[in-house]
Coordinates of C-alpha atoms in Angstrom, one line a residue:
Chain O
M1 CA 72.4 14.0 103.3
S2 CA 70.8 17.3 104.6
P3 CA 68.2 17.1 107.3
L4 CA 65.6 18.4 104.9
H5 CA 66.1 15.4 102.8
S6 CA 66.3 12.9 105.6
R7 CA 62.7 12.4 106.6
P8 CA 61.8 9.6 108.8
A9 CA 60.0 6.7 107.0
S10 CA 56.7 7.2 109.0
V11 CA 56.3 10.8 107.7
S12 CA 56.7 9.6 104.1
R13 CA 54.0 6.9 104.5
R14 CA 51.6 9.4 106.0
T15 CA 51.9 11.7 103.1
S16 CA 51.3 8.9 100.6
L17 CA 48.3 7.8 102.5
T18 CA 46.8 11.3 102.6
F19 CA 47.4 11.7 98.8
A20 CA 45.7 8.4 98.0
I21 CA 42.7 9.2 100.2
A22 CA 42.4 12.6 98.4
I23 CA 42.4 10.9 95.0
V24 CA 39.7 8.4 96.1
F25 CA 37.5 11.2 97.4
A26 CA 38.1 13.2 94.2
V27 CA 37.0 10.2 92.1
A28 CA 34.1 9.3 94.3
C29 CA 32.7 12.9 94.4
A30 CA 33.2 13.8 90.7
S31 CA 29.9 14.2 88.8
P32 CA 29.1 11.3 86.4
Q33 CA 29.9 11.8 82.8
R34 CA 27.2 13.6 80.7
P35 CA 25.4 10.9 78.6
A36 CA 26.2 11.1 74.9
V37 CA 22.5 11.1 74.0
L38 CA 22.1 14.5 75.7
T39 CA 24.8 15.9 73.4
Q40 CA 23.0 14.3 70.5
V41 CA 19.8 16.0 71.6
D42 CA 21.5 19.3 71.7
A43 CA 22.9 18.8 68.2
T44 CA 19.5 17.6 66.8
R45 CA 17.5 20.5 68.2
Q46 CA 19.8 23.0 66.5
T47 CA 19.6 21.5 63.0
S48 CA 17.9 23.6 60.4
A49 CA 15.6 20.6 59.6
T50 CA 14.3 20.6 63.2
L51 CA 14.1 24.4 63.5
Q52 CA 12.2 24.6 60.2
A53 CA 9.9 21.7 61.2
A54 CA 9.2 23.5 64.5
E55 CA 7.4 26.3 62.5
F56 CA 5.1 23.7 60.9
A57 CA 4.5 21.6 64.0
P58 CA 5.0 23.8 67.1
Q59 CA 3.1 21.4 69.4
S60 CA 5.3 18.4 68.6
Y61 CA 8.4 20.5 69.0
A62 CA 7.2 21.8 72.4
Q63 CA 6.7 18.3 73.6
A64 CA 10.2 17.3 72.5
E65 CA 11.6 20.3 74.3
Q66 CA 9.8 19.2 77.5
H67 CA 11.5 15.8 77.3
R68 CA 14.9 17.5 76.7
A69 CA 14.4 19.7 79.8
A70 CA 13.3 16.7 81.8
A71 CA 16.5 14.9 80.7
E72 CA 18.7 17.8 81.8
R73 CA 16.9 18.0 85.1
Q74 CA 17.2 14.3 85.8
W75 CA 20.9 14.2 84.9
K76 CA 21.5 17.1 87.3
D77 CA 19.5 15.2 89.9
G78 CA 21.8 12.2 89.3
K79 CA 19.1 10.0 87.7
V80 CA 21.3 9.0 84.8
A81 CA 19.1 6.2 83.4
S82 CA 15.9 8.3 83.5
S83 CA 17.8 11.2 82.0
Q84 CA 19.0 8.9 79.1
I85 CA 15.4 7.7 78.4
A86 CA 14.0 11.2 78.5
A87 CA 16.7 12.3 76.1
E88 CA 15.8 9.5 73.8
R89 CA 12.2 10.6 74.0
A90 CA 13.3 14.1 73.1
L91 CA 15.0 12.6 70.0
A92 CA 11.9 10.7 69.1
G93 CA 10.0 13.9 69.6
Y94 CA 12.2 15.9 67.2
E95 CA 11.7 13.1 64.6
Q96 CA 8.0 13.3 65.2
T97 CA 8.2 17.1 64.7
Q98 CA 9.9 16.6 61.4
A99 CA 7.4 14.0 60.3
A100 CA 4.5 16.3 61.4
A101 CA 6.1 19.1 59.4
R102 CA 6.4 16.8 56.4
I103 CA 2.7 16.0 56.7
A104 CA 1.7 19.7 57.1
R105 CA 3.9 20.7 54.1
T106 CA 2.6 17.8 52.0
E107 CA -1.0 18.5 52.9
R108 CA -0.6 22.2 51.9
Q109 CA 1.0 21.2 48.6
L110 CA -1.7 18.6 48.1
A111 CA -4.4 21.2 48.6
K112 CA -2.6 23.6 46.3
T113 CA -2.1 21.0 43.7
Q114 CA -5.7 19.8 44.0
Q115 CA -6.8 23.4 43.4
Q116 CA -4.5 23.5 40.3
V117 CA -5.9 20.2 39.0
D118 CA -9.5 21.4 39.5
E119 CA -8.6 24.7 37.8
S120 CA -6.9 22.9 34.9
Q121 CA -9.8 20.5 34.6
R122 CA -12.2 23.3 34.5
S123 CA -10.1 25.2 31.9
L124 CA -9.7 22.0 29.9
G125 CA -13.5 21.4 30.0
E126 CA -14.0 25.0 28.7
I127 CA -11.5 24.5 25.9
Q128 CA -13.0 21.1 25.0
A129 CA -16.5 22.7 24.9
K130 CA -15.2 25.5 22.7
L131 CA -13.5 22.9 20.4
K132 CA -16.7 20.9 20.2
L133 CA -18.6 24.1 19.3
V134 CA -16.0 25.2 16.7
A135 CA -15.9 21.6 15.3
T136 CA -19.7 21.5 15.0
E137 CA -19.7 24.9 13.3
Q138 CA -17.0 23.7 11.0
A139 CA -19.0 20.5 10.2
D140 CA -22.1 22.6 9.7
L141 CA -20.3 24.9 7.3
E142 CA -18.9 22.0 5.4
T143 CA -22.5 20.6 5.1
Q144 CA -23.6 24.0 3.9
V145 CA -20.8 24.1 1.3
K146 CA -21.8 20.6 0.2
I147 CA -25.5 21.7 0.0
E148 CA -24.7 24.8 -2.0
Q149 CA -22.5 22.8 -4.4
D150 CA -25.3 20.2 -4.8
A151 CA -28.0 22.8 -5.1
E152 CA -26.0 24.7 -7.7
A153 CA -28.1 24.6 -10.8
L154 CA -26.6 21.8 -12.9
A155 CA -26.7 22.0 -16.6
A156 CA -29.8 20.2 -17.7
P157 CA -28.7 16.7 -18.8
K158 CA -28.9 16.0 -22.5
P159 CA -30.6 12.9 -23.8
A160 CA -28.3 9.9 -23.8
S161 CA -28.3 6.3 -24.8
A162 CA -31.1 4.1 -23.5
E163 CA -28.8 2.3 -21.1
R164 CA -27.4 5.5 -19.7
E165 CA -30.9 7.0 -19.3
A166 CA -32.0 3.9 -17.4
A167 CA -29.0 4.3 -15.1
R168 CA -29.8 8.0 -14.6
R169 CA -33.4 7.1 -13.8
E170 CA -32.4 4.5 -11.2
T171 CA -30.0 7.0 -9.6
S172 CA -32.7 9.6 -9.5
R173 CA -35.1 7.2 -7.8
A174 CA -32.4 6.4 -5.2
L175 CA -31.7 10.1 -4.6
C176 CA -35.4 10.8 -4.4
S177 CA -35.8 8.1 -1.7
Q178 CA -32.8 9.4 0.2
A179 CA -34.4 12.9 0.1
R180 CA -37.6 11.5 1.4
L181 CA -35.8 9.8 4.3
L182 CA -33.9 13.0 5.1
C183 CA -37.0 15.2 5.0
A184 CA -38.8 12.6 7.2
S185 CA -36.0 12.8 9.7
A186 CA -36.2 16.6 9.7
R187 CA -39.9 16.3 10.3
L188 CA -39.3 13.9 13.3
L189 CA -37.0 16.6 14.7
G190 CA -39.6 19.3 14.4
A191 CA -38.7 21.1 11.2
P192 CA -41.3 23.5 10.0
A193 CA -44.2 21.6 8.4
E194 CA -44.8 24.1 5.6
S195 CA -41.4 24.0 4.2
L196 CA -41.3 20.2 4.4
D197 CA -44.8 19.8 2.8
Q198 CA -43.4 21.8 -0.2
K199 CA -40.4 19.4 -0.4
F200 CA -42.6 16.3 -0.2
S201 CA -44.8 17.7 -3.0
G202 CA -41.7 18.4 -5.1
L203 CA -40.6 14.8 -4.5
D204 CA -44.0 13.4 -5.5
A205 CA -43.8 15.4 -8.7
L206 CA -40.3 14.1 -9.3
D207 CA -41.6 10.5 -8.7
D208 CA -44.3 11.1 -11.3
Q209 CA -41.7 12.3 -13.8
L210 CA -39.6 9.2 -13.1
K211 CA -42.6 6.9 -13.6
Q212 CA -43.2 8.5 -17.0
A213 CA -39.7 7.6 -17.9
R214 CA -39.1 11.0 -19.4
V215 CA -36.0 11.6 -21.4
P216 CA -33.6 13.0 -20.2
A217 CA -34.1 11.6 -16.6
P218 CA -34.3 14.5 -14.1
I219 CA -31.2 13.6 -12.2
D220 CA -30.3 17.3 -11.6
V221 CA -33.7 17.8 -9.9
A222 CA -33.1 14.7 -7.8
I223 CA -29.7 16.0 -6.6
R224 CA -31.2 19.4 -5.8
M225 CA -34.1 17.8 -3.9
R226 CA -31.8 15.7 -1.8
A227 CA -29.6 18.7 -1.0
E228 CA -32.7 20.7 0.0
C229 CA -33.9 18.0 2.4
L230 CA -30.4 17.7 3.9
H231 CA -30.5 21.4 4.3
E232 CA -33.8 21.2 6.3
L233 CA -32.3 18.5 8.5
T234 CA -29.1 20.6 9.1
L235 CA -31.2 23.7 9.9
V236 CA -33.4 21.9 12.5
R237 CA -30.3 20.4 14.1
R238 CA -28.3 23.6 14.3
A239 CA -30.2 25.1 17.2
N240 CA -29.8 21.8 19.2
V241 CA -26.1 21.7 18.5
M242 CA -25.5 25.3 19.5
A243 CA -27.6 24.8 22.7
Q244 CA -25.7 21.7 23.7
P245 CA -22.3 21.5 21.9
Q246 CA -21.1 18.7 24.1
G247 CA -24.0 16.4 23.3
T248 CA -22.8 12.9 22.9
T249 CA -26.1 11.0 22.3
G250 CA -25.0 9.8 18.9
D251 CA -21.7 8.4 20.2
E252 CA -23.4 6.8 23.2
L253 CA -26.1 5.2 21.0
F254 CA -23.5 3.9 18.6
V255 CA -21.6 2.3 21.5
K256 CA -24.7 0.8 23.1
L257 CA -26.0 -0.6 19.8
S258 CA -22.5 -2.0 19.0
T259 CA -22.3 -3.6 22.5
A260 CA -25.7 -5.2 21.9
R261 CA -24.2 -6.6 18.6
L262 CA -26.7 -4.9 16.4
T263 CA -24.0 -3.6 14.0
P264 CA -25.1 0.0 13.8
S265 CA -24.0 2.5 11.2
R266 CA -24.0 6.3 11.0
D267 CA -25.2 8.6 8.2
D268 CA -26.8 12.0 7.8
R269 CA -30.0 10.8 9.5
G270 CA -28.4 9.4 12.7
V271 CA -27.5 6.0 13.9
S272 CA -29.3 3.1 12.1
V273 CA -29.6 -0.6 12.6
T274 CA -30.6 -3.0 9.8
F275 CA -32.5 -6.2 10.3
F276 CA -32.3 -8.8 7.5
N277 CA -34.9 -11.6 7.0
A278 CA -37.1 -9.3 9.0
F279 CA -40.4 -10.1 7.5
A280 CA -42.9 -13.0 7.3
A281 CA -45.9 -12.4 5.2
N282 CA -47.6 -9.2 6.5
G283 CA -45.6 -8.9 9.8
L284 CA -42.3 -9.4 11.4
A285 CA -40.5 -12.7 11.4
P286 CA -40.1 -14.2 14.9
S287 CA -36.3 -13.9 14.8
A288 CA -36.6 -10.3 13.8
S289 CA -39.1 -9.6 16.7
E290 CA -36.5 -11.2 19.0
A291 CA -33.7 -9.0 17.6
I292 CA -35.8 -5.8 17.7
R293 CA -36.6 -6.6 21.4
Q294 CA -32.9 -5.9 22.1
L295 CA -33.5 -2.3 21.2
G296 CA -35.9 -2.0 24.2
P297 CA -33.5 -0.8 26.9
I298 CA -31.8 1.6 24.5
I299 CA -35.1 3.1 23.3
K300 CA -36.1 3.6 27.0
A301 CA -32.7 5.1 27.8
Y302 CA -33.2 7.8 25.0
P303 CA -36.9 8.6 25.1
D304 CA -36.5 11.9 23.2
V305 CA -34.7 10.3 20.2
P306 CA -37.3 9.7 17.5
L307 CA -37.2 6.6 15.3
L308 CA -37.5 6.4 11.6
V309 CA -38.5 3.1 10.2
A310 CA -37.6 2.3 6.6
V311 CA -39.0 -0.8 4.9
H312 CA -36.9 -1.9 2.0
A313 CA -38.1 -4.5 -0.5
A314 CA -36.3 -6.8 -2.8
S315 CA -38.7 -6.1 -5.7
A316 CA -40.9 -3.2 -6.6
N317 CA -44.6 -3.1 -5.7
Q318 CA -44.7 -5.4 -2.8
P319 CA -48.3 -5.1 -1.5
N320 CA -47.5 -6.1 2.1
D321 CA -44.8 -3.4 2.7
E322 CA -47.3 -1.1 4.4
A323 CA -48.5 -3.9 6.8
R324 CA -44.9 -4.8 7.5
G325 CA -44.1 -1.2 8.3
R326 CA -47.1 -0.9 10.7
A327 CA -46.0 -4.1 12.4
A328 CA -42.5 -2.8 12.9
V329 CA -43.7 0.5 14.3
E330 CA -46.1 -1.3 16.6
A331 CA -43.2 -3.5 17.9
L332 CA -41.1 -0.4 18.6
K333 CA -44.0 1.4 20.3
Q334 CA -44.4 -1.6 22.6
L335 CA -40.7 -1.2 23.5
G336 CA -41.3 2.4 24.5
A337 CA -40.7 4.4 21.4
A338 CA -42.5 7.7 21.7
K339 CA -42.1 9.3 18.3
T340 CA -41.9 7.2 15.1
D341 CA -42.4 7.5 11.4
V342 CA -42.4 4.8 8.8
R343 CA -41.3 5.1 5.1
L344 CA -41.7 2.5 2.4
V345 CA -38.6 2.7 0.3
G346 CA -39.4 -0.3 -2.0
D347 CA -36.5 -1.4 -4.1
R348 CA -35.1 2.0 -4.6
L349 CA -32.1 1.7 -2.3
P350 CA -30.8 -1.8 -2.8
L351 CA -27.8 -3.1 -1.0
L352 CA -26.9 -5.5 -3.8
D353 CA -27.4 -5.0 -7.5
P354 CA -30.9 -6.4 -8.3
H355 CA -30.1 -6.8 -11.9
K356 CA -27.4 -9.3 -11.4
A357 CA -29.6 -12.2 -10.5
A358 CA -32.7 -13.5 -12.1
A359 CA -34.6 -13.7 -8.8
P360 CA -35.0 -10.8 -6.4
E361 CA -32.0 -10.6 -4.1
P362 CA -33.3 -11.5 -0.6
R363 CA -30.7 -9.3 1.2
N364 CA -32.4 -6.2 -0.3
D365 CA -35.5 -7.2 1.6
R366 CA -34.8 -5.5 5.0
L367 CA -36.0 -3.3 7.8
E368 CA -34.0 -0.3 8.9
V369 CA -34.5 1.5 12.2
V370 CA -32.9 4.9 12.4
F371 CA -32.3 6.7 15.7
V372 CA -32.7 10.3 14.4
I373 CA -30.1 12.2 16.5
R374 CA -30.9 15.8 17.4
S375 CA -27.3 17.0 17.1
N376 CA -25.6 14.5 14.7
Chain H
M1 CA 27.7 -18.1 91.5
A2 CA 25.5 -21.1 90.7
L3 CA 23.1 -19.9 93.4
W4 CA 23.0 -16.4 91.8
V5 CA 22.1 -17.9 88.3
V6 CA 19.3 -19.9 89.8
V7 CA 17.9 -16.9 91.7
A8 CA 18.1 -14.7 88.5
A9 CA 16.4 -17.4 86.4
Q10 CA 13.6 -17.7 89.0
S11 CA 13.2 -13.9 89.1
T12 CA 12.8 -13.7 85.3
A13 CA 10.4 -16.6 85.3
H14 CA 8.2 -15.1 87.9
A15 CA 8.4 -11.5 86.5
Q16 CA 5.0 -10.0 85.6
P17 CA 4.3 -10.0 81.9
A18 CA 4.2 -6.4 80.6
P19 CA 0.8 -5.8 79.0
N20 CA 2.0 -2.5 77.5
C21 CA 4.9 -4.3 75.9
D22 CA 2.6 -6.9 74.3
Q23 CA 0.4 -4.2 73.0
L24 CA 3.3 -2.2 71.6
Q25 CA 4.8 -5.4 70.1
A26 CA 1.4 -6.0 68.3
Q27 CA 1.3 -2.4 67.1
I28 CA 4.8 -2.6 65.8
A29 CA 4.1 -5.9 64.0
E30 CA 1.0 -4.3 62.4
L31 CA 2.9 -1.3 61.2
V32 CA 5.7 -3.5 59.8
K33 CA 3.0 -5.3 57.8
Q34 CA 1.4 -2.1 56.7
Q35 CA 4.5 -0.4 55.5
G36 CA 5.3 -3.4 53.2
P37 CA 8.5 -3.7 51.2
T38 CA 9.0 0.1 51.0
A39 CA 9.9 0.1 54.8
T40 CA 9.4 3.8 55.0
A41 CA 9.5 3.8 58.8
K42 CA 12.0 1.1 59.4
Q43 CA 14.3 3.2 61.5
Q44 CA 11.5 4.3 63.9
L45 CA 10.0 0.8 64.1
D46 CA 13.4 -0.7 64.9
A47 CA 13.9 1.9 67.6
A48 CA 10.5 1.2 69.0
A49 CA 11.2 -2.6 69.0
G50 CA 14.5 -1.9 70.8
A51 CA 12.8 0.1 73.4
V52 CA 10.2 -2.6 74.0
V53 CA 13.0 -5.2 74.5
R54 CA 14.7 -2.8 77.0
A55 CA 11.3 -2.2 78.8
R56 CA 10.8 -6.0 79.1
D57 CA 14.2 -6.4 80.5
A58 CA 13.7 -3.6 83.0
R59 CA 10.4 -5.0 84.1
A60 CA 11.9 -8.5 84.3
A61 CA 14.6 -7.0 86.6
G62 CA 11.9 -5.5 88.8
D63 CA 12.7 -2.0 87.6
S64 CA 9.2 -1.0 86.8
E65 CA 9.9 2.7 86.9
H66 CA 12.3 2.5 84.0
G67 CA 10.2 -0.1 82.4
I68 CA 7.3 2.4 82.2
E69 CA 9.6 5.1 80.9
L70 CA 11.0 2.8 78.2
E71 CA 7.4 1.8 77.2
A72 CA 6.6 5.5 76.8
L73 CA 9.7 5.8 74.6
A74 CA 8.5 2.8 72.5
A75 CA 5.1 4.4 72.2
D76 CA 6.7 7.6 71.1
Y77 CA 8.6 5.8 68.4
V78 CA 5.4 3.9 67.3
A79 CA 3.6 7.3 67.0
T80 CA 6.6 8.7 65.0
A81 CA 6.5 5.6 62.7
R82 CA 2.8 6.2 62.1
M83 CA 3.4 9.8 61.2
V84 CA 6.3 8.9 58.9
M85 CA 4.2 6.4 57.1
H86 CA 1.3 8.9 56.9
A87 CA 3.7 11.5 55.5
A88 CA 5.1 9.0 52.9
S89 CA 1.5 8.1 51.9
L90 CA 0.6 11.7 51.4
E91 CA 3.8 12.3 49.5
A92 CA 2.9 9.4 47.2
Q93 CA -0.6 11.0 46.7
L94 CA 1.0 14.3 45.9
I95 CA 3.3 12.7 43.3
A96 CA 0.3 11.0 41.7
L97 CA -1.7 14.3 41.7
Q98 CA 1.3 16.2 40.3
S99 CA 1.5 13.6 37.5
K100 CA -2.2 14.0 36.8
Q101 CA -1.8 17.8 36.7
T102 CA 1.1 17.3 34.1
E103 CA -1.1 15.0 32.1
I104 CA -4.0 17.5 32.1
E105 CA -1.7 20.3 31.1
T106 CA -0.4 18.2 28.2
I107 CA -4.0 17.4 27.1
Q108 CA -4.9 21.1 27.5
R109 CA -2.0 22.2 25.3
Q110 CA -2.9 19.5 22.7
T111 CA -6.6 20.6 22.8
E112 CA -5.6 24.3 22.4
T113 CA -3.5 23.4 19.3
L114 CA -6.4 21.4 17.9
L115 CA -8.8 24.3 18.6
E116 CA -6.5 26.7 16.8
A117 CA -6.3 24.3 13.8
T118 CA -10.1 23.8 13.8
I119 CA -10.7 27.6 14.0
A120 CA -8.4 28.0 11.0
Q121 CA -10.2 25.3 9.2
R122 CA -13.6 26.8 10.0
E123 CA -12.4 30.2 8.6
R124 CA -11.3 28.5 5.4
T125 CA -14.6 26.7 5.1
K126 CA -16.4 30.0 5.7
A127 CA -14.5 31.5 2.9
A128 CA -15.3 28.5 0.6
L129 CA -19.0 28.9 1.5
Q130 CA -18.9 32.6 0.8
Q131 CA -17.2 31.9 -2.6
A132 CA -19.8 29.2 -3.4
L133 CA -22.6 31.7 -2.6
E134 CA -21.1 34.5 -4.6
L135 CA -20.6 32.2 -7.5
Q136 CA -24.2 31.1 -7.3
Q137 CA -25.4 34.7 -7.1
A138 CA -23.2 35.6 -10.1
K139 CA -24.7 32.8 -12.1
K140 CA -28.2 33.9 -11.2
T141 CA -27.5 37.4 -12.2
A142 CA -26.0 36.3 -15.4
S143 CA -29.0 34.1 -16.3
A144 CA -31.4 36.9 -15.4
K145 CA -29.6 39.1 -17.9
V146 CA -29.7 36.5 -20.6
E147 CA -33.5 35.9 -20.2
P148 CA -34.7 39.4 -21.2
A149 CA -32.3 39.3 -24.2
K150 CA -33.9 36.1 -25.4
N151 CA -37.4 37.5 -24.9
K152 CA -36.4 40.6 -26.9
K153 CA -35.3 38.4 -29.8
G154 CA -38.6 36.6 -29.6
V155 CA -40.5 39.8 -29.9
K156 CA -38.5 40.8 -33.0
K157 CA -39.4 37.5 -34.6

């Protein structure tokens, strides 16, 4: 063995001890391992989601960045636990930034969508108004076509069998009454008095002809008279419809009367309600008075809607029809009706065939209250 | 060892209750209730609850410095949970509004179609009215021509 290789045992022990001490010092003085959460913070702040969110919520992002900086500082200062907590707060901060960005983005979209909804609703309203106007014009034109067709001079009827003549007379009487009710409705809506007076005079003349039982029955004249009265009503309504194409008074009244279980119906005049067993002697039957009282709130809700009262009788020449009509109008006025007119129809517009039974049919004895709509 | 366990137990028993922790706990419970079955902020609320537990432990161990820091962390997560829930609620509103917008657009398209159809119908009716008026005029003219002819015949007689 060479002298180089033959070291004394004491030297070898000293070397080992020195090496061990160096290792212990190296381990003791080495900086602690960087917490994993700090690495996670570094990764999170670089994600596109966080960077995009920072643009929407810069304050939240700045706060998170402060926590991150504090975490780095504390780790360098050797405060490992505090550094870890600060890093976690930074992570929470980045999440908060993303949530704030979500809120900001959604609020912007909400505002934009709300604007679109408002715009669409406005546009829809305009289209609906236009549709209503065009539909009204269309209905008006259809009525005009109908009127022109009805008013077209019919070939004068030729005398027919006695039975057929009686049927023509009855139909003519019914048409004459319908014409009167239509003209009365037009008057309630403010149609020119002059024109209406002419129509009523014509109807009086027609009634005289019908009383005389002339052959052939003037059914052509009756049809024309009815068409003319409907024309008057259409004319007076047209201005109202054009001024307020979205008017829904008729529909509202129909719904309210239906809700009150008054079984309304609609026709050219407006919305009508019929009361059966309405009369007792010269006035209204108590049950009818009670039923009519239900109209009170509806009449008050539509003060500008005039009321046409039609008194129908089961048989001709009932002497107390006029008193009955007056009583009905009085009751309606007490309920708040501002504008009314009463017409005595007699037995001209029966619901049930009066000839089928020996005695007058009681259901033909009735009171009709018509809400004359301005824009039917 | 037994002595250490006893001391530790006594230290925990005498540790000051953490008011912040209690408040945070109540806030977390309230938010859990608010979010309902959708659990939109479950992750944040779990993190907040975890931080509260750690804060309690730190305080119980007498480490109030870290206890305070952990309570702040829990408060951060509670705030984040609130914002997440708010964001989810706004997003739900947005979806509802978008659906309403789609509905309005559908109605609008239907109404436009109906309008076009009604305009076409109106034009047809206008034409029919014009035709009826022309026919009536033609009849009037024809009858006016016939009348003088009849009168002439009468004169001859």
